């Protein structure tokens, strides 16, 4: 087997975007993706695909990009490296469902390399229920553990903790949702080759539609109250807070003159803020109590 | 006249909070402020006063705080100073009106000192119309120029440009609204004493209710369409983006373990995001075209 080259990785990820968009259109059954192609002044570009007013999905985006050029100074500083050209490609997804019982989902898989030989894979997937349904959170983590375990026994335990730490609103002292997995700067080592890393990333990416199908099955048409809808918009407000205050990808994109409308497809269609809001509904209260690190969903 | 001491400044600002809250309750005529007193673990505390469901004001806050203790490392680094105790006091206001024709307003006046003798005043006021009404933007700037000119001929021109630069969403390439004035680290120099600075800050603070009365007069009950209401929520989305991505006070507060609910009273009650939204309404389009730096509202 050959070491995957950047062109191969980028082509595969572009194909993944197609597969996922087709799968989500079928899953939704009501609306379709609309595509905007864009070019980056300094090199490369992307395909932003957005979705709205579906049966399942109220607003969402599945973005692909492959960009290159001189490495942004901020990355060079962080890596303590001299000037180098970079290449970065990835697929990024955020979906906001209509029904408050259905969860928000996010996935990102990405590859980065520089012409000085440095390269890595990064990514993650996490689930943000407006109202936590334990068996769904468990099933989500079970699926992720299964994918991880196929590739390396350390992946799930390590990447699960990493997600707990990453998808965390320190200013609220709460996690974004029930977590998932997160990983960054996965390069090769004595035991793990570039092919191994790439196989893992491909498996994760390929599982997306099936994972979101399971996560929303039996919930997407569940009856909900006006209080559930308001709570959904409050939770979406927290999603906004995470993305604009904490998310490194969003921050980096906005700081480095990225395409704002593509970056902010992650924003919910509608969000609410109330001073010192305290839920009174039992399901909402229980959800709030479960927004913490270290919950072992697989063993639930 | 004596140099104002920190206790005097803090007392006066606390009184300003009272005066402004009373004035706004009278102006609104329908709802009242609710107060939360809070203490800071490392020293000091504040009074958060929030307002909702008024006739004019849908959601807002008028906060007072006076905090002290060891200077946060981030400030020491920025000032290249060794350890010192600090004292900071201020009043912060954000009001979100019901009617999309009435503007969002923000004001902040603050005083900071360290026990090594360093001190300064800072603050500003800016108006964010959802739909720009030229004569109101002009009247707002006329009022600010008048207050500034009483104290120093350089204040208005300098602080107006500072506001254009500060209240700016670089990732959108647009200003937050029609600007106003912004100033920071105003200390004394050969020509300007601490009393002079303080007199200016007091005049600005004292003018708030009158300024917001003028800014909303004839607009607070203006007829509006569903399209105006949606546009209002989209503009509120931009307000969220500014506060969470760019505003230094918000960032600093969230980074340094400030009281989150007090910091985020600035959030609107409800906001919307749509992918690549383009207004079709003439008033909305015109507003978007005026969200830029360097407009000389006083000469309009």
PDB file of N, CA and C in Angstrom, chain B residues 109-205:
ATOM      1  N   UNK B 109     -18.627  53.469  31.063  1.00  0.00           N
ATOM      2  CA  UNK B 109     -17.667  54.428  31.630  1.00  0.00           C
ATOM      3  C   UNK B 109     -16.937  53.701  32.755  1.00  0.00           C
ATOM      4  N   UNK B 110     -15.618  53.817  32.783  1.00  0.00           N
ATOM      5  CA  UNK B 110     -14.861  53.029  33.754  1.00  0.00           C
ATOM      6  C   UNK B 110     -13.601  53.754  34.220  1.00  0.00           C
ATOM      7  N   UNK B 111     -13.164  53.357  35.396  1.00  0.00           N
ATOM      8  CA  UNK B 111     -11.939  53.910  35.961  1.00  0.00           C
ATOM      9  C   UNK B 111     -11.100  52.740  36.469  1.00  0.00           C
ATOM     10  N   UNK B 112      -9.794  52.819  36.217  1.00  0.00           N
ATOM     11  CA  UNK B 112      -8.879  51.738  36.599  1.00  0.00           C
ATOM     12  C   UNK B 112      -7.657  52.360  37.270  1.00  0.00           C
ATOM     13  N   UNK B 113      -7.213  51.778  38.386  1.00  0.00           N
ATOM     14  CA  UNK B 113      -5.939  52.234  38.945  1.00  0.00           C
ATOM     15  C   UNK B 113      -5.195  51.083  39.584  1.00  0.00           C
ATOM     16  N   UNK B 114      -3.868  51.268  39.701  1.00  0.00           N
ATOM     17  CA  UNK B 114      -3.044  50.265  40.385  1.00  0.00           C
ATOM     18  C   UNK B 114      -2.316  50.946  41.530  1.00  0.00           C
ATOM     19  N   UNK B 115      -1.872  50.152  42.499  1.00  0.00           N
ATOM     20  CA  UNK B 115      -1.264  50.772  43.675  1.00  0.00           C
ATOM     21  C   UNK B 115       0.165  51.268  43.402  1.00  0.00           C
ATOM     22  N   UNK B 116       0.615  51.156  42.156  1.00  0.00           N
ATOM     23  CA  UNK B 116       1.900  51.740  41.776  1.00  0.00           C
ATOM     24  C   UNK B 116       1.728  53.135  41.154  1.00  0.00           C
ATOM     25  N   UNK B 117       0.491  53.658  41.243  1.00  0.00           N
ATOM     26  CA  UNK B 117       0.274  55.026  40.775  1.00  0.00           C
ATOM     27  C   UNK B 117      -0.318  55.141  39.376  1.00  0.00           C
ATOM     28  N   UNK B 118      -0.313  54.026  38.618  1.00  0.00           N
ATOM     29  CA  UNK B 118      -0.916  54.047  37.282  1.00  0.00           C
ATOM     30  C   UNK B 118      -2.442  54.181  37.400  1.00  0.00           C
ATOM     31  N   UNK B 119      -3.045  55.016  36.596  1.00  0.00           N
ATOM     32  CA  UNK B 119      -4.517  55.117  36.575  1.00  0.00           C
ATOM     33  C   UNK B 119      -4.980  55.605  35.214  1.00  0.00           C
ATOM     34  N   UNK B 120      -6.236  55.287  34.873  1.00  0.00           N
ATOM     35  CA  UNK B 120      -6.835  55.866  33.658  1.00  0.00           C
ATOM     36  C   UNK B 120      -8.345  55.746  33.679  1.00  0.00           C
ATOM     37  N   UNK B 121      -8.959  56.574  32.830  1.00  0.00           N
ATOM     38  CA  UNK B 121     -10.383  56.444  32.554  1.00  0.00           C
ATOM     39  C   UNK B 121     -10.546  55.826  31.162  1.00  0.00           C
ATOM     40  N   UNK B 122     -11.655  55.125  30.977  1.00  0.00           N
ATOM     41  CA  UNK B 122     -11.965  54.592  29.656  1.00  0.00           C
ATOM     42  C   UNK B 122     -13.476  54.584  29.488  1.00  0.00           C
ATOM     43  N   UNK B 123     -13.911  54.300  28.268  1.00  0.00           N
ATOM     44  CA  UNK B 123     -15.343  54.197  28.056  1.00  0.00           C
ATOM     45  C   UNK B 123     -15.745  54.474  26.631  1.00  0.00           C
ATOM     46  N   UNK B 124     -17.029  54.675  26.463  1.00  0.00           N
ATOM     47  CA  UNK B 124     -17.525  54.970  25.127  1.00  0.00           C
ATOM     48  C   UNK B 124     -19.024  54.767  25.070  1.00  0.00           C
ATOM     49  N   UNK B 125     -19.586  55.203  23.984  1.00  0.00           N
ATOM     50  CA  UNK B 125     -21.017  55.025  23.754  1.00  0.00           C
ATOM     51  C   UNK B 125     -21.200  54.851  22.253  1.00  0.00           C
ATOM     52  N   UNK B 126     -22.007  53.874  21.849  1.00  0.00           N
ATOM     53  CA  UNK B 126     -22.245  53.719  20.407  1.00  0.00           C
ATOM     54  C   UNK B 126     -23.663  53.238  20.149  1.00  0.00           C
ATOM     55  N   UNK B 127     -24.164  53.632  19.006  1.00  0.00           N
ATOM     56  CA  UNK B 127     -25.545  53.380  18.623  1.00  0.00           C
ATOM     57  C   UNK B 127     -25.573  52.375  17.473  1.00  0.00           C
ATOM     58  N   UNK B 128     -26.436  51.354  17.611  1.00  0.00           N
ATOM     59  CA  UNK B 128     -26.540  50.320  16.587  1.00  0.00           C
ATOM     60  C   UNK B 128     -27.985  50.220  16.103  1.00  0.00           C
ATOM     61  N   UNK B 129     -28.339  51.047  15.124  1.00  0.00           N
ATOM     62  CA  UNK B 129     -29.701  50.954  14.581  1.00  0.00           C
ATOM     63  C   UNK B 129     -29.826  49.671  13.766  1.00  0.00           C
ATOM     64  N   UNK B 130     -30.976  49.018  13.864  1.00  0.00           N
ATOM     65  CA  UNK B 130     -31.245  47.898  12.956  1.00  0.00           C
ATOM     66  C   UNK B 130     -31.515  48.459  11.565  1.00  0.00           C
ATOM     67  N   UNK B 131     -32.134  49.646  11.570  1.00  0.00           N
ATOM     68  CA  UNK B 131     -32.426  50.365  10.325  1.00  0.00           C
ATOM     69  C   UNK B 131     -31.968  51.808  10.564  1.00  0.00           C
ATOM     70  N   UNK B 132     -31.033  52.257   9.773  1.00  0.00           N
ATOM     71  CA  UNK B 132     -30.468  53.590  10.025  1.00  0.00           C
ATOM     72  C   UNK B 132     -31.428  54.695   9.589  1.00  0.00           C
ATOM     73  N   UNK B 133     -31.670  55.624  10.522  1.00  0.00           N
ATOM     74  CA  UNK B 133     -32.455  56.826  10.243  1.00  0.00           C
ATOM     75  C   UNK B 133     -31.463  57.980  10.352  1.00  0.00           C
ATOM     76  N   UNK B 134     -31.133  58.589   9.223  1.00  0.00           N
ATOM     77  CA  UNK B 134     -30.026  59.547   9.174  1.00  0.00           C
ATOM     78  C   UNK B 134     -30.113  60.654  10.227  1.00  0.00           C
ATOM     79  N   UNK B 135     -31.297  61.269  10.361  1.00  0.00           N
ATOM     80  CA  UNK B 135     -31.365  62.404  11.298  1.00  0.00           C
ATOM     81  C   UNK B 135     -31.122  61.964  12.738  1.00  0.00           C
ATOM     82  N   UNK B 136     -31.435  60.702  13.042  1.00  0.00           N
ATOM     83  CA  UNK B 136     -31.185  60.203  14.391  1.00  0.00           C
ATOM     84  C   UNK B 136     -29.692  59.944  14.605  1.00  0.00           C
ATOM     85  N   UNK B 137     -29.027  59.416  13.585  1.00  0.00           N
ATOM     86  CA  UNK B 137     -27.582  59.182  13.681  1.00  0.00           C
ATOM     87  C   UNK B 137     -26.859  60.516  13.833  1.00  0.00           C
ATOM     88  N   UNK B 138     -27.309  61.492  13.055  1.00  0.00           N
ATOM     89  CA  UNK B 138     -26.704  62.827  13.142  1.00  0.00           C
ATOM     90  C   UNK B 138     -26.935  63.438  14.537  1.00  0.00           C
ATOM     91  N   UNK B 139     -28.178  63.371  15.040  1.00  0.00           N
ATOM     92  CA  UNK B 139     -28.495  63.956  16.347  1.00  0.00           C
ATOM     93  C   UNK B 139     -27.655  63.295  17.448  1.00  0.00           C
ATOM     94  N   UNK B 140     -27.469  61.978  17.328  1.00  0.00           N
ATOM     95  CA  UNK B 140     -26.653  61.241  18.306  1.00  0.00           C
ATOM     96  C   UNK B 140     -25.228  61.790  18.301  1.00  0.00           C
ATOM     97  N   UNK B 141     -24.650  61.913  17.120  1.00  0.00           N
ATOM     98  CA  UNK B 141     -23.276  62.417  17.034  1.00  0.00           C
ATOM     99  C   UNK B 141     -23.197  63.895  17.435  1.00  0.00           C
ATOM    100  N   UNK B 142     -24.220  64.682  17.097  1.00  0.00           N
ATOM    101  CA  UNK B 142     -24.248  66.091  17.530  1.00  0.00           C
ATOM    102  C   UNK B 142     -24.175  66.185  19.053  1.00  0.00           C
ATOM    103  N   UNK B 143     -24.966  65.339  19.724  1.00  0.00           N
ATOM    104  CA  UNK B 143     -24.964  65.358  21.196  1.00  0.00           C
ATOM    105  C   UNK B 143     -23.583  64.996  21.742  1.00  0.00           C
ATOM    106  N   UNK B 144     -22.978  63.985  21.148  1.00  0.00           N
ATOM    107  CA  UNK B 144     -21.664  63.547  21.643  1.00  0.00           C
ATOM    108  C   UNK B 144     -20.618  64.634  21.399  1.00  0.00           C
ATOM    109  N   UNK B 145     -20.688  65.263  20.230  1.00  0.00           N
ATOM    110  CA  UNK B 145     -19.719  66.330  19.913  1.00  0.00           C
ATOM    111  C   UNK B 145     -19.867  67.483  20.908  1.00  0.00           C
ATOM    112  N   UNK B 146     -21.105  67.811  21.231  1.00  0.00           N
ATOM    113  CA  UNK B 146     -21.361  68.913  22.159  1.00  0.00           C
ATOM    114  C   UNK B 146     -20.745  68.612  23.534  1.00  0.00           C
ATOM    115  N   UNK B 147     -20.967  67.387  24.006  1.00  0.00           N
ATOM    116  CA  UNK B 147     -20.397  67.002  25.311  1.00  0.00           C
ATOM    117  C   UNK B 147     -18.871  67.053  25.231  1.00  0.00           C
ATOM    118  N   UNK B 148     -18.319  66.468  24.185  1.00  0.00           N
ATOM    119  CA  UNK B 148     -16.853  66.427  24.027  1.00  0.00           C
ATOM    120  C   UNK B 148     -16.268  67.839  23.952  1.00  0.00           C
ATOM    121  N   UNK B 149     -16.891  68.693  23.112  1.00  0.00           N
ATOM    122  CA  UNK B 149     -16.339  70.034  22.874  1.00  0.00           C
ATOM    123  C   UNK B 149     -16.281  70.886  24.139  1.00  0.00           C
ATOM    124  N   UNK B 150     -17.188  70.630  25.070  1.00  0.00           N
ATOM    125  CA  UNK B 150     -17.172  71.363  26.343  1.00  0.00           C
ATOM    126  C   UNK B 150     -15.869  71.106  27.094  1.00  0.00           C
ATOM    127  N   UNK B 151     -15.272  69.931  26.823  1.00  0.00           N
ATOM    128  CA  UNK B 151     -14.100  69.531  27.616  1.00  0.00           C
ATOM    129  C   UNK B 151     -12.794  69.678  26.859  1.00  0.00           C
ATOM    130  N   UNK B 152     -12.788  69.348  25.583  1.00  0.00           N
ATOM    131  CA  UNK B 152     -11.547  69.483  24.804  1.00  0.00           C
ATOM    132  C   UNK B 152     -11.883  69.397  23.322  1.00  0.00           C
ATOM    133  N   UNK B 153     -11.345  70.302  22.551  1.00  0.00           N
ATOM    134  CA  UNK B 153     -11.688  70.357  21.113  1.00  0.00           C
ATOM    135  C   UNK B 153     -11.213  69.107  20.357  1.00  0.00           C
ATOM    136  N   UNK B 154     -10.191  68.432  20.905  1.00  0.00           N
ATOM    137  CA  UNK B 154      -9.693  67.220  20.225  1.00  0.00           C
ATOM    138  C   UNK B 154     -10.516  65.971  20.536  1.00  0.00           C
ATOM    139  N   UNK B 155     -11.320  66.020  21.614  1.00  0.00           N
ATOM    140  CA  UNK B 155     -11.998  64.796  22.051  1.00  0.00           C
ATOM    141  C   UNK B 155     -12.881  64.188  20.961  1.00  0.00           C
ATOM    142  N   UNK B 156     -13.841  64.966  20.447  1.00  0.00           N
ATOM    143  CA  UNK B 156     -14.784  64.354  19.503  1.00  0.00           C
ATOM    144  C   UNK B 156     -14.098  63.765  18.275  1.00  0.00           C
ATOM    145  N   UNK B 157     -13.266  64.567  17.569  1.00  0.00           N
ATOM    146  CA  UNK B 157     -12.647  63.984  16.359  1.00  0.00           C
ATOM    147  C   UNK B 157     -11.835  62.726  16.655  1.00  0.00           C
ATOM    148  N   UNK B 158     -11.102  62.751  17.768  1.00  0.00           N
ATOM    149  CA  UNK B 158     -10.244  61.616  18.109  1.00  0.00           C
ATOM    150  C   UNK B 158     -11.082  60.390  18.539  1.00  0.00           C
ATOM    151  N   UNK B 159     -12.042  60.637  19.417  1.00  0.00           N
ATOM    152  CA  UNK B 159     -12.807  59.526  19.987  1.00  0.00           C
ATOM    153  C   UNK B 159     -13.818  58.955  18.991  1.00  0.00           C
ATOM    154  N   UNK B 160     -14.215  59.768  18.012  1.00  0.00           N
ATOM    155  CA  UNK B 160     -15.145  59.300  16.971  1.00  0.00           C
ATOM    156  C   UNK B 160     -14.419  58.294  16.065  1.00  0.00           C
ATOM    157  N   UNK B 161     -13.193  58.616  15.687  1.00  0.00           N
ATOM    158  CA  UNK B 161     -12.401  57.709  14.842  1.00  0.00           C
ATOM    159  C   UNK B 161     -12.077  56.425  15.611  1.00  0.00           C
ATOM    160  N   UNK B 162     -11.786  56.605  16.897  1.00  0.00           N
ATOM    161  CA  UNK B 162     -11.479  55.456  17.762  1.00  0.00           C
ATOM    162  C   UNK B 162     -12.679  54.498  17.810  1.00  0.00           C
ATOM    163  N   UNK B 163     -13.893  55.070  17.888  1.00  0.00           N
ATOM    164  CA  UNK B 163     -15.118  54.245  17.915  1.00  0.00           C
ATOM    165  C   UNK B 163     -15.306  53.514  16.575  1.00  0.00           C
ATOM    166  N   UNK B 164     -15.068  54.222  15.474  1.00  0.00           N
ATOM    167  CA  UNK B 164     -15.164  53.569  14.150  1.00  0.00           C
ATOM    168  C   UNK B 164     -14.237  52.353  14.093  1.00  0.00           C
ATOM    169  N   UNK B 165     -13.040  52.511  14.645  1.00  0.00           N
ATOM    170  CA  UNK B 165     -12.070  51.406  14.607  1.00  0.00           C
ATOM    171  C   UNK B 165     -12.410  50.299  15.604  1.00  0.00           C
ATOM    172  N   UNK B 166     -12.944  50.696  16.752  1.00  0.00           N
ATOM    173  CA  UNK B 166     -13.217  49.694  17.794  1.00  0.00           C
ATOM    174  C   UNK B 166     -14.485  48.885  17.507  1.00  0.00           C
ATOM    175  N   UNK B 167     -15.571  49.579  17.198  1.00  0.00           N
ATOM    176  CA  UNK B 167     -16.855  48.889  16.990  1.00  0.00           C
ATOM    177  C   UNK B 167     -16.944  48.397  15.542  1.00  0.00           C
ATOM    178  N   UNK B 168     -16.025  47.531  15.201  1.00  0.00           N
ATOM    179  CA  UNK B 168     -15.840  47.105  13.816  1.00  0.00           C
ATOM    180  C   UNK B 168     -15.738  45.583  13.737  1.00  0.00           C
ATOM    181  N   UNK B 169     -16.539  44.982  12.863  1.00  0.00           N
ATOM    182  CA  UNK B 169     -16.484  43.533  12.660  1.00  0.00           C
ATOM    183  C   UNK B 169     -15.574  43.264  11.460  1.00  0.00           C
ATOM    184  N   UNK B 170     -14.292  43.037  11.728  1.00  0.00           N
ATOM    185  CA  UNK B 170     -13.346  42.842  10.622  1.00  0.00           C
ATOM    186  C   UNK B 170     -13.757  41.643   9.771  1.00  0.00           C
ATOM    187  N   UNK B 171     -14.324  40.596  10.380  1.00  0.00           N
ATOM    188  CA  UNK B 171     -14.690  39.403   9.614  1.00  0.00           C
ATOM    189  C   UNK B 171     -15.908  39.641   8.710  1.00  0.00           C
ATOM    190  N   UNK B 172     -16.609  40.751   8.910  1.00  0.00           N
ATOM    191  CA  UNK B 172     -17.745  41.111   8.058  1.00  0.00           C
ATOM    192  C   UNK B 172     -17.419  42.352   7.225  1.00  0.00           C
ATOM    193  N   UNK B 173     -16.310  42.959   7.555  1.00  0.00           N
ATOM    194  CA  UNK B 173     -15.940  44.217   6.915  1.00  0.00           C
ATOM    195  C   UNK B 173     -17.064  45.243   7.051  1.00  0.00           C
ATOM    196  N   UNK B 174     -17.623  45.333   8.264  1.00  0.00           N
ATOM    197  CA  UNK B 174     -18.672  46.319   8.513  1.00  0.00           C
ATOM    198  C   UNK B 174     -18.588  46.840   9.952  1.00  0.00           C
ATOM    199  N   UNK B 175     -19.054  48.072  10.162  1.00  0.00           N
ATOM    200  CA  UNK B 175     -19.106  48.607  11.518  1.00  0.00           C
ATOM    201  C   UNK B 175     -20.320  48.014  12.232  1.00  0.00           C
ATOM    202  N   UNK B 176     -20.298  48.075  13.576  1.00  0.00           N
ATOM    203  CA  UNK B 176     -21.434  47.526  14.319  1.00  0.00           C
ATOM    204  C   UNK B 176     -22.693  48.338  14.071  1.00  0.00           C
ATOM    205  N   UNK B 177     -22.540  49.634  13.943  1.00  0.00           N
ATOM    206  CA  UNK B 177     -23.691  50.507  13.707  1.00  0.00           C
ATOM    207  C   UNK B 177     -23.181  51.835  13.207  1.00  0.00           C
ATOM    208  N   UNK B 178     -23.723  52.930  13.762  1.00  0.00           N
ATOM    209  CA  UNK B 178     -23.282  54.254  13.306  1.00  0.00           C
ATOM    210  C   UNK B 178     -22.193  54.829  14.200  1.00  0.00           C
ATOM    211  N   UNK B 179     -21.618  53.985  15.056  1.00  0.00           N
ATOM    212  CA  UNK B 179     -20.489  54.415  15.872  1.00  0.00           C
ATOM    213  C   UNK B 179     -20.896  55.326  17.008  1.00  0.00           C
ATOM    214  N   UNK B 180     -19.983  56.194  17.399  1.00  0.00           N
ATOM    215  CA  UNK B 180     -20.185  57.076  18.535  1.00  0.00           C
ATOM    216  C   UNK B 180     -18.810  57.555  18.971  1.00  0.00           C
ATOM    217  N   UNK B 181     -18.512  57.391  20.258  1.00  0.00           N
ATOM    218  CA  UNK B 181     -17.157  57.708  20.721  1.00  0.00           C
ATOM    219  C   UNK B 181     -16.609  56.555  21.552  1.00  0.00           C
ATOM    220  N   UNK B 182     -15.304  56.402  21.524  1.00  0.00           N
ATOM    221  CA  UNK B 182     -14.605  55.393  22.313  1.00  0.00           C
ATOM    222  C   UNK B 182     -13.294  56.000  22.787  1.00  0.00           C
ATOM    223  N   UNK B 183     -12.927  55.714  24.022  1.00  0.00           N
ATOM    224  CA  UNK B 183     -11.647  56.215  24.544  1.00  0.00           C
ATOM    225  C   UNK B 183     -11.138  55.246  25.603  1.00  0.00           C
ATOM    226  N   UNK B 184      -9.828  55.184  25.752  1.00  0.00           N
ATOM    227  CA  UNK B 184      -9.256  54.270  26.738  1.00  0.00           C
ATOM    228  C   UNK B 184      -7.932  54.837  27.241  1.00  0.00           C
ATOM    229  N   UNK B 185      -7.561  54.444  28.447  1.00  0.00           N
ATOM    230  CA  UNK B 185      -6.286  54.863  29.036  1.00  0.00           C
ATOM    231  C   UNK B 185      -6.095  56.370  29.016  1.00  0.00           C
ATOM    232  N   UNK B 186      -7.173  57.100  29.357  1.00  0.00           N
ATOM    233  CA  UNK B 186      -7.060  58.552  29.476  1.00  0.00           C
ATOM    234  C   UNK B 186      -6.471  58.875  30.835  1.00  0.00           C
ATOM    235  N   UNK B 187      -5.238  59.297  30.838  1.00  0.00           N
ATOM    236  CA  UNK B 187      -4.577  59.681  32.075  1.00  0.00           C
ATOM    237  C   UNK B 187      -4.345  61.188  32.028  1.00  0.00           C
ATOM    238  N   UNK B 188      -3.518  61.726  32.924  1.00  0.00           N
ATOM    239  CA  UNK B 188      -3.303  63.174  32.872  1.00  0.00           C
ATOM    240  C   UNK B 188      -2.089  63.489  31.998  1.00  0.00           C
ATOM    241  N   UNK B 189      -2.035  64.706  31.488  1.00  0.00           N
ATOM    242  CA  UNK B 189      -0.822  65.156  30.810  1.00  0.00           C
ATOM    243  C   UNK B 189      -0.594  66.611  31.196  1.00  0.00           C
ATOM    244  N   UNK B 190       0.296  67.311  30.507  1.00  0.00           N
ATOM    245  CA  UNK B 190       0.626  68.683  30.904  1.00  0.00           C
ATOM    246  C   UNK B 190      -0.591  69.594  30.926  1.00  0.00           C
ATOM    247  N   UNK B 191      -1.492  69.350  29.978  1.00  0.00           N
ATOM    248  CA  UNK B 191      -2.616  70.277  29.825  1.00  0.00           C
ATOM    249  C   UNK B 191      -3.912  69.776  30.454  1.00  0.00           C
ATOM    250  N   UNK B 192      -4.004  68.463  30.707  1.00  0.00           N
ATOM    251  CA  UNK B 192      -5.282  67.905  31.175  1.00  0.00           C
ATOM    252  C   UNK B 192      -5.094  67.195  32.513  1.00  0.00           C
ATOM    253  N   UNK B 193      -5.842  67.638  33.505  1.00  0.00           N
ATOM    254  CA  UNK B 193      -5.719  67.061  34.847  1.00  0.00           C
ATOM    255  C   UNK B 193      -6.679  65.882  35.017  1.00  0.00           C
ATOM    256  N   UNK B 194      -6.509  65.184  36.118  1.00  0.00           N
ATOM    257  CA  UNK B 194      -7.430  64.085  36.431  1.00  0.00           C
ATOM    258  C   UNK B 194      -8.853  64.607  36.615  1.00  0.00           C
ATOM    259  N   UNK B 195      -8.973  65.789  37.228  1.00  0.00           N
ATOM    260  CA  UNK B 195     -10.303  66.399  37.397  1.00  0.00           C
ATOM    261  C   UNK B 195     -10.964  66.639  36.045  1.00  0.00           C
ATOM    262  N   UNK B 196     -10.174  67.134  35.085  1.00  0.00           N
ATOM    263  CA  UNK B 196     -10.712  67.373  33.741  1.00  0.00           C
ATOM    264  C   UNK B 196     -11.259  66.070  33.135  1.00  0.00           C
ATOM    265  N   UNK B 197     -10.476  65.016  33.239  1.00  0.00           N
ATOM    266  CA  UNK B 197     -10.907  63.723  32.674  1.00  0.00           C
ATOM    267  C   UNK B 197     -12.208  63.269  33.343  1.00  0.00           C
ATOM    268  N   UNK B 198     -12.207  63.386  34.639  1.00  0.00           N
ATOM    269  CA  UNK B 198     -13.357  62.922  35.426  1.00  0.00           C
ATOM    270  C   UNK B 198     -14.606  63.739  35.103  1.00  0.00           C
ATOM    271  N   UNK B 199     -14.439  65.033  34.939  1.00  0.00           N
ATOM    272  CA  UNK B 199     -15.584  65.883  34.577  1.00  0.00           C
ATOM    273  C   UNK B 199     -16.180  65.445  33.238  1.00  0.00           C
ATOM    274  N   UNK B 200     -15.301  65.110  32.311  1.00  0.00           N
ATOM    275  CA  UNK B 200     -15.766  64.642  30.990  1.00  0.00           C
ATOM    276  C   UNK B 200     -16.547  63.332  31.124  1.00  0.00           C
ATOM    277  N   UNK B 201     -15.977  62.388  31.859  1.00  0.00           N
ATOM    278  CA  UNK B 201     -16.630  61.085  32.033  1.00  0.00           C
ATOM    279  C   UNK B 201     -17.989  61.253  32.730  1.00  0.00           C
ATOM    280  N   UNK B 202     -18.042  62.134  33.721  1.00  0.00           N
ATOM    281  CA  UNK B 202     -19.308  62.380  34.424  1.00  0.00           C
ATOM    282  C   UNK B 202     -20.351  62.980  33.482  1.00  0.00           C
ATOM    283  N   UNK B 203     -19.926  63.926  32.670  1.00  0.00           N
ATOM    284  CA  UNK B 203     -20.861  64.549  31.722  1.00  0.00           C
ATOM    285  C   UNK B 203     -21.410  63.531  30.740  1.00  0.00           C
ATOM    286  N   UNK B 204     -20.528  62.673  30.250  1.00  0.00           N
ATOM    287  CA  UNK B 204     -20.975  61.648  29.303  1.00  0.00           C
ATOM    288  C   UNK B 204     -21.984  60.718  29.971  1.00  0.00           C
ATOM    289  N   UNK B 205     -21.614  60.211  31.155  1.00  0.00           N
ATOM    290  CA  UNK B 205     -22.495  59.291  31.868  1.00  0.00           C
ATOM    291  C   UNK B 205     -23.858  59.918  32.145  1.00  0.00           C
TER     292      UNK B 205
END
